[in-house]
Short mmCIF file of C-alpha atoms in Angstrom, two decimals:
data_model
loop_
_atom_site.label_atom_id
_atom_site.label_comp_id
_atom_site.label_asym_id
_atom_site.label_seq_id
_atom_site.Cartn_x
_atom_site.Cartn_y
_atom_site.Cartn_z
CA MET A 561 -11.52 25.21 23.17
CA ASN A 562 -8.04 25.84 21.92
CA SER A 563 -7.75 29.58 21.26
CA LEU A 564 -5.97 28.92 17.95
CA VAL A 565 -9.17 27.40 16.61
CA SER A 566 -11.02 30.71 16.88
CA LYS A 567 -8.48 32.45 14.65
CA THR A 568 -8.52 32.74 10.86
CA CYS A 569 -5.56 32.59 8.53
CA SER A 570 -4.22 35.87 7.22
CA ALA A 571 -2.79 36.32 3.76
CA CYS A 572 0.78 35.06 3.79
CA GLU A 573 2.95 36.81 1.25
CA ILE A 574 6.69 36.74 0.71
CA GLY A 575 8.18 38.69 3.60
CA ALA A 576 5.41 37.79 6.07
CA PRO A 577 6.74 37.08 9.56
CA LEU A 578 7.95 33.64 10.59
CA VAL A 579 6.83 32.69 14.10
CA PRO A 580 9.88 33.19 16.36
CA GLU A 581 11.30 30.01 17.90
CA ALA A 582 10.32 31.01 21.46
CA GLU A 583 6.72 31.59 20.39
CA GLN A 584 6.67 28.29 18.50
CA ILE A 585 7.48 26.46 21.75
CA VAL A 586 4.51 28.14 23.46
CA LEU A 587 2.14 27.48 20.53
CA LEU A 588 3.15 23.81 20.31
CA LYS A 589 1.79 23.36 23.84
CA ASP A 590 -1.66 24.15 22.44
CA ILE A 591 -1.30 21.42 19.81
CA PRO A 592 0.64 18.75 21.74
CA LYS A 593 0.02 15.97 19.24
CA TRP A 594 1.89 17.83 16.52
CA GLU A 595 5.61 17.62 15.99
CA LYS A 596 7.86 20.14 14.38
CA ASN A 597 9.93 18.78 11.55
CA ASN A 598 13.30 20.54 11.70
CA SER A 599 14.32 19.89 8.13
CA GLU A 600 15.56 22.66 5.85
CA ILE A 601 12.00 24.01 5.66
CA PRO A 602 10.39 23.49 9.08
CA SER A 603 6.84 22.14 9.13
CA LEU A 604 4.25 20.83 11.56
CA TYR A 605 3.14 17.25 11.10
CA ARG A 606 0.81 14.76 12.75
CA GLU A 607 -0.50 11.29 11.93
CA PHE A 608 -4.24 10.60 12.28
CA LYS A 609 -5.44 7.01 12.53
CA PHE A 610 -8.77 5.64 11.29
CA SER A 611 -10.48 2.28 11.51
CA ASP A 612 -11.20 2.12 7.78
CA TYR A 613 -10.42 3.73 4.44
CA GLU A 614 -13.73 5.53 4.11
CA GLN A 615 -13.18 7.51 7.31
CA ALA A 616 -9.65 8.42 6.26
CA VAL A 617 -10.93 9.65 2.88
CA LYS A 618 -13.70 11.64 4.58
CA PHE A 619 -11.20 13.30 6.94
CA SER A 620 -8.89 14.14 3.99
CA ASN A 621 -11.77 15.84 2.24
CA MET A 622 -12.68 17.85 5.32
CA ILE A 623 -9.06 19.00 5.54
CA ALA A 624 -9.16 19.91 1.82
CA GLU A 625 -12.28 22.02 2.53
CA LEU A 626 -10.49 23.72 5.43
CA ALA A 627 -7.55 24.40 3.11
CA GLU A 628 -9.80 26.16 0.60
CA GLU A 629 -11.63 28.13 3.32
CA GLU A 630 -8.34 29.35 4.79
CA ASP A 631 -6.59 29.59 1.42
CA HIS A 632 -3.75 27.63 2.99
CA HIS A 633 -2.95 24.18 1.64
CA PRO A 634 -1.13 21.42 3.52
CA LYS A 635 0.44 18.22 2.28
CA ILE A 636 -2.19 15.50 2.87
CA ILE A 637 -0.88 11.92 2.74
CA LEU A 638 -3.69 9.40 2.54
CA GLU A 639 -3.06 5.70 3.14
CA TRP A 640 -5.30 2.88 4.38
CA GLY A 641 -6.42 3.89 7.88
CA LEU A 642 -3.89 6.70 8.13
CA VAL A 643 -3.73 10.36 7.16
CA THR A 644 -0.56 12.36 7.72
CA LEU A 645 -0.79 16.14 7.55
CA GLN A 646 2.05 18.55 7.10
CA TRP A 647 1.52 22.30 7.39
CA TRP A 648 4.07 24.95 6.49
CA SER A 649 4.10 28.25 4.65
CA HIS A 650 5.60 27.87 1.22
CA LYS A 651 6.07 31.57 0.53
CA ILE A 652 8.15 32.19 3.64
CA LYS A 653 9.68 28.69 3.73
CA GLY A 654 8.80 28.07 7.33
CA LEU A 655 6.17 28.38 10.04
CA HIS A 656 3.66 31.22 9.97
CA MET A 657 0.92 31.65 12.54
CA ASN A 658 -1.42 30.22 9.86
CA ASP A 659 0.24 26.82 10.28
CA PHE A 660 -0.49 26.66 13.99
CA ILE A 661 -4.08 27.81 13.39
CA CYS A 662 -4.63 25.14 10.73
CA ALA A 663 -3.01 22.42 12.85
CA ALA A 664 -5.41 23.25 15.70
CA LYS A 665 -8.36 23.27 13.28
CA SER A 666 -7.25 19.89 11.89
CA ASP A 667 -7.30 18.50 15.46
CA GLU A 668 -10.83 19.85 15.92
CA ILE A 669 -11.97 18.12 12.71
CA TYR A 670 -10.35 14.84 13.82
CA ASN A 671 -11.98 15.08 17.25
CA SER A 672 -15.38 15.21 15.52
CA PHE A 673 -14.68 11.63 14.33
CA GLU A 674 -14.23 10.19 17.82
CA MET B 867 -6.06 1.15 -24.73
CA ASN B 868 -3.34 -0.12 -22.46
CA SER B 869 -4.05 -3.82 -21.85
CA LEU B 870 -3.32 -3.40 -18.16
CA VAL B 871 -6.42 -1.22 -17.87
CA SER B 872 -8.69 -4.09 -18.83
CA LYS B 873 -7.41 -6.25 -15.95
CA THR B 874 -8.73 -6.40 -12.40
CA CYS B 875 -6.70 -6.76 -9.23
CA SER B 876 -6.55 -10.20 -7.67
CA ALA B 877 -6.44 -10.80 -3.94
CA CYS B 878 -2.87 -10.27 -2.78
CA GLU B 879 -2.03 -12.36 0.27
CA ILE B 880 1.27 -13.02 1.99
CA GLY B 881 3.18 -15.34 -0.34
CA ALA B 882 1.59 -13.97 -3.54
CA PRO B 883 4.09 -13.67 -6.39
CA LEU B 884 6.24 -10.58 -6.87
CA VAL B 885 6.52 -9.54 -10.52
CA PRO B 886 9.98 -10.72 -11.69
CA GLU B 887 12.42 -7.94 -12.59
CA ALA B 888 12.46 -8.85 -16.31
CA GLU B 889 8.66 -8.66 -16.48
CA GLN B 890 8.68 -5.35 -14.59
CA ILE B 891 10.84 -3.84 -17.34
CA VAL B 892 8.31 -4.94 -19.97
CA LEU B 893 5.31 -3.72 -17.95
CA LEU B 894 6.91 -0.32 -17.29
CA LYS B 895 6.89 0.28 -21.06
CA ASP B 896 3.08 0.25 -20.86
CA ILE B 897 3.12 2.94 -18.18
CA PRO B 898 6.07 5.09 -19.29
CA LYS B 899 5.25 8.03 -17.04
CA TRP B 900 5.73 5.90 -13.92
CA GLU B 901 9.05 5.39 -12.21
CA LYS B 902 10.09 2.53 -10.04
CA ASN B 903 11.38 3.54 -6.65
CA ASN B 904 14.17 1.13 -5.77
CA SER B 905 14.10 1.68 -2.04
CA GLU B 906 13.96 -1.21 0.44
CA ILE B 907 10.35 -1.81 -0.58
CA PRO B 908 10.05 -1.09 -4.34
CA SER B 909 7.06 0.95 -5.48
CA LEU B 910 5.71 2.67 -8.57
CA TYR B 911 5.26 6.43 -8.38
CA ARG B 912 4.13 9.26 -10.58
CA GLU B 913 3.35 12.95 -10.11
CA PHE B 914 0.15 14.37 -11.62
CA LYS B 915 -0.15 18.12 -12.13
CA PHE B 916 -3.37 20.18 -11.97
CA SER B 917 -4.20 23.79 -12.61
CA ASP B 918 -6.03 24.22 -9.33
CA TYR B 919 -6.71 22.60 -5.97
CA GLU B 920 -10.25 21.53 -6.78
CA GLN B 921 -9.10 19.37 -9.69
CA ALA B 922 -6.35 17.79 -7.60
CA VAL B 923 -8.88 16.96 -4.85
CA LYS B 924 -11.29 15.52 -7.42
CA PHE B 925 -8.55 13.32 -8.89
CA SER B 926 -7.53 12.12 -5.40
CA ASN B 927 -11.12 11.10 -4.72
CA MET B 928 -11.36 9.22 -8.01
CA ILE B 929 -8.17 7.35 -7.07
CA ALA B 930 -9.64 6.60 -3.63
CA GLU B 931 -12.72 5.16 -5.37
CA LEU B 932 -10.48 3.03 -7.60
CA ALA B 933 -8.65 1.84 -4.47
CA GLU B 934 -11.89 0.67 -2.89
CA GLU B 935 -13.09 -0.98 -6.11
CA GLU B 936 -9.83 -2.89 -6.49
CA ASP B 937 -9.34 -3.36 -2.74
CA HIS B 938 -5.81 -2.08 -3.25
CA HIS B 939 -4.81 1.18 -1.60
CA PRO B 940 -1.96 3.45 -2.71
CA LYS B 941 -0.28 6.31 -0.92
CA ILE B 942 -1.97 9.48 -2.22
CA ILE B 943 -0.08 12.71 -1.56
CA LEU B 944 -2.24 15.77 -2.19
CA GLU B 945 -0.71 19.23 -2.43
CA TRP B 946 -1.81 22.40 -4.23
CA GLY B 947 -1.93 21.53 -7.94
CA LEU B 948 -0.08 18.27 -7.46
CA VAL B 949 -0.97 14.68 -6.60
CA THR B 950 1.73 12.06 -6.19
CA LEU B 951 0.70 8.41 -6.22
CA GLN B 952 2.71 5.49 -4.97
CA TRP B 953 1.55 1.92 -5.55
CA TRP B 954 3.09 -1.15 -3.96
CA SER B 955 1.85 -4.33 -2.31
CA HIS B 956 2.22 -4.13 1.43
CA LYS B 957 1.69 -7.82 2.11
CA ILE B 958 4.49 -8.97 -0.18
CA LYS B 959 6.64 -5.85 0.33
CA GLY B 960 7.10 -5.19 -3.34
CA LEU B 961 5.48 -5.06 -6.75
CA HIS B 962 2.56 -7.34 -7.59
CA MET B 963 0.77 -7.28 -10.93
CA ASN B 964 -1.97 -5.32 -9.09
CA ASP B 965 0.39 -2.35 -8.84
CA PHE B 966 0.94 -2.17 -12.59
CA ILE B 967 -2.80 -2.54 -13.21
CA CYS B 968 -3.63 0.27 -10.78
CA ALA B 969 -0.90 2.53 -12.17
CA ALA B 970 -2.39 2.11 -15.66
CA LYS B 971 -5.90 2.77 -14.32
CA SER B 972 -4.63 5.90 -12.54
CA ASP B 973 -3.26 7.15 -15.87
CA GLU B 974 -6.64 6.52 -17.49
CA ILE B 975 -8.39 8.56 -14.76
CA TYR B 976 -5.87 11.40 -15.19
CA ASN B 977 -6.32 11.38 -18.96
CA SER B 978 -10.05 11.99 -18.42
CA PHE B 979 -9.08 15.39 -16.96
CA GLU B 980 -7.25 16.57 -20.06
#
């Protein structure tokens, strides 16, 4: 099991630490299907494919439950057969450890569909 | 009640008619909170605000139910307190009457929250 999955999000307030670039590179190896979006506010994103709409809706709801449990809320883009997730930390305008934890937990939820 | 709300989506196959520009202008008056995105593939979009995550998730699920009922599936973007919807017709790469009908029905669902 990916060690990130065993972690829990911490409260992320203004001034909380961004994950340093060098550490991001190491963490991304634990979630190889995620890409880092290097726009003004960096984020982690991944597309998840599904064979029908119902499964995509179910996955979106499981991610929404995770978001409430961790008190950390991603952008969830639901289309037919496709869910795109984007995790970043609004208050610090970048990537907190919480984002890597939630990306790994999203993968674990998706793997339960296969 | 907006007359669009009383309509039902028809099957939209390749070759189905795009709504002519002049008719789009008239239809948009019935859904004044929607904007037309004039990118390569035109779409209708609107942002819906909510006071908490739970309400935004509930609304997203009601839209997903509408999508299955009408067999017409929008892009649903769920964030904390905000849902953005985008309706367009993939098979004809533009705006079909179905998109205006579903935009009006989305408004009706949102109004049930107020």
